[in-house]
Amino acid sequence: MKKIALVTGGTRGIGAGVSKALKEAGYLVAANYNSGAEVAEKFNKETGIAVFSWDVSNYEACEKGVKEVTEALGGTIDILVNNAGITRDGMLHKMEVSAWEKVISTNLTSVFNMCRVVIPSMREKNFGRIINMSSVNGLKGQLGQTNYAAAKAGILGFTKSLALESASKGITVNAIAPGYISTDMTDAIRDDIKAKITAGIPVGRFGKVEEIAHAVLFLADEKASYITGATLSVNGGQYL
Ligand code: NDP
């Protein structure tokens, strides 16, 4: 039987690349999204991957969403990729409380929500792969991103702790820390700043979504059973 993979924020950007790569590798894939219904519909038509809308920052919505996915796909989640994320950048002295709260709830509380919902069934079947999307900026900090870096660093502590709790249950929990990857999120960066960032990347360019998807496939594999609590940097050689 095919293993079931659920990718949050899985219909565009990095998540879309991850969903497609998992499907190509033989997994049964569900892609979650939040508000981009048109993009999701197009993605579904092009790829045949089932799409499901809910807000990952809301616990009850996650419970309901996962239930829909398991009913539609005919089994519980084997691989969970917590990829959904947003930015609301600004220097701290000007940051609105709402920008802090929105980023923490979407990027960090969402990881608790999704893991809390899927972990009981993974423990029951003694198998699971959880892959959490952190960021190079969660490792090193970034000006204008106290909210984002705090959430992405928080993911790393969460990942290591859940890895310890799950190690005896056949469940691995790992994080990926992408560097700068070409998506809508980084398209929003000003060209002169992009040039400065690129100058600091040893490989000399932004990464591609396929390059993150490849790392997800590696960690999702059954044979990756001895890798847990790890953070895999995929960042073109940026030294941290
Ligand atoms: P995009 O902005 O391109 O896509 C974000 C995705 O997250 C969309 O599918 C969006 O859904 C979904 N999403 C946002 N909020 C919610 C929510 N509340 N509930 C459910 N889904 C939601 O981002 P990227 O592809 O660039 O980034 C993906 C992940 O990788 C993020 O966690 C990001 O922080 C991380 N990352 C990205 C880097 C980069 O350089 N691009 C670098 C390091 C980390 P919808 O379409 O409905 O809005």
CSV table of N, CA and C in Angstrom, one decimal, residues 90-96 146:
chain,number,residue,atom,x,y,z
A,90,GLY,N,9.7,43.5,9.8
A,90,GLY,CA,9.7,44.8,10.3
A,90,GLY,C,10.7,44.9,11.4
A,91,MET,N,11.3,46.0,11.6
A,91,MET,CA,12.2,46.2,12.8
A,91,MET,C,11.4,46.1,14.0
A,92,LEU,N,12.0,45.5,15.1
A,92,LEU,CA,11.2,45.3,16.3
A,92,LEU,C,10.6,46.6,16.9
A,93,HIS,N,11.3,47.7,16.8
A,93,HIS,CA,10.8,48.9,17.4
A,93,HIS,C,9.6,49.5,16.6
A,94,LYS,N,9.3,48.9,15.5
A,94,LYS,CA,8.1,49.3,14.7
A,94,LYS,C,7.1,48.2,14.5
A,95,MET,N,7.5,47.0,15.0
A,95,MET,CA,6.6,45.8,14.7
A,95,MET,C,5.3,45.9,15.5
A,96,GLU,N,4.2,45.7,14.7
A,96,GLU,CA,2.9,45.6,15.4
A,96,GLU,C,2.8,44.3,16.1
A,146,THR,N,12.6,39.4,13.7
A,146,THR,CA,12.6,38.8,15.1
A,146,THR,C,11.4,37.8,15.2
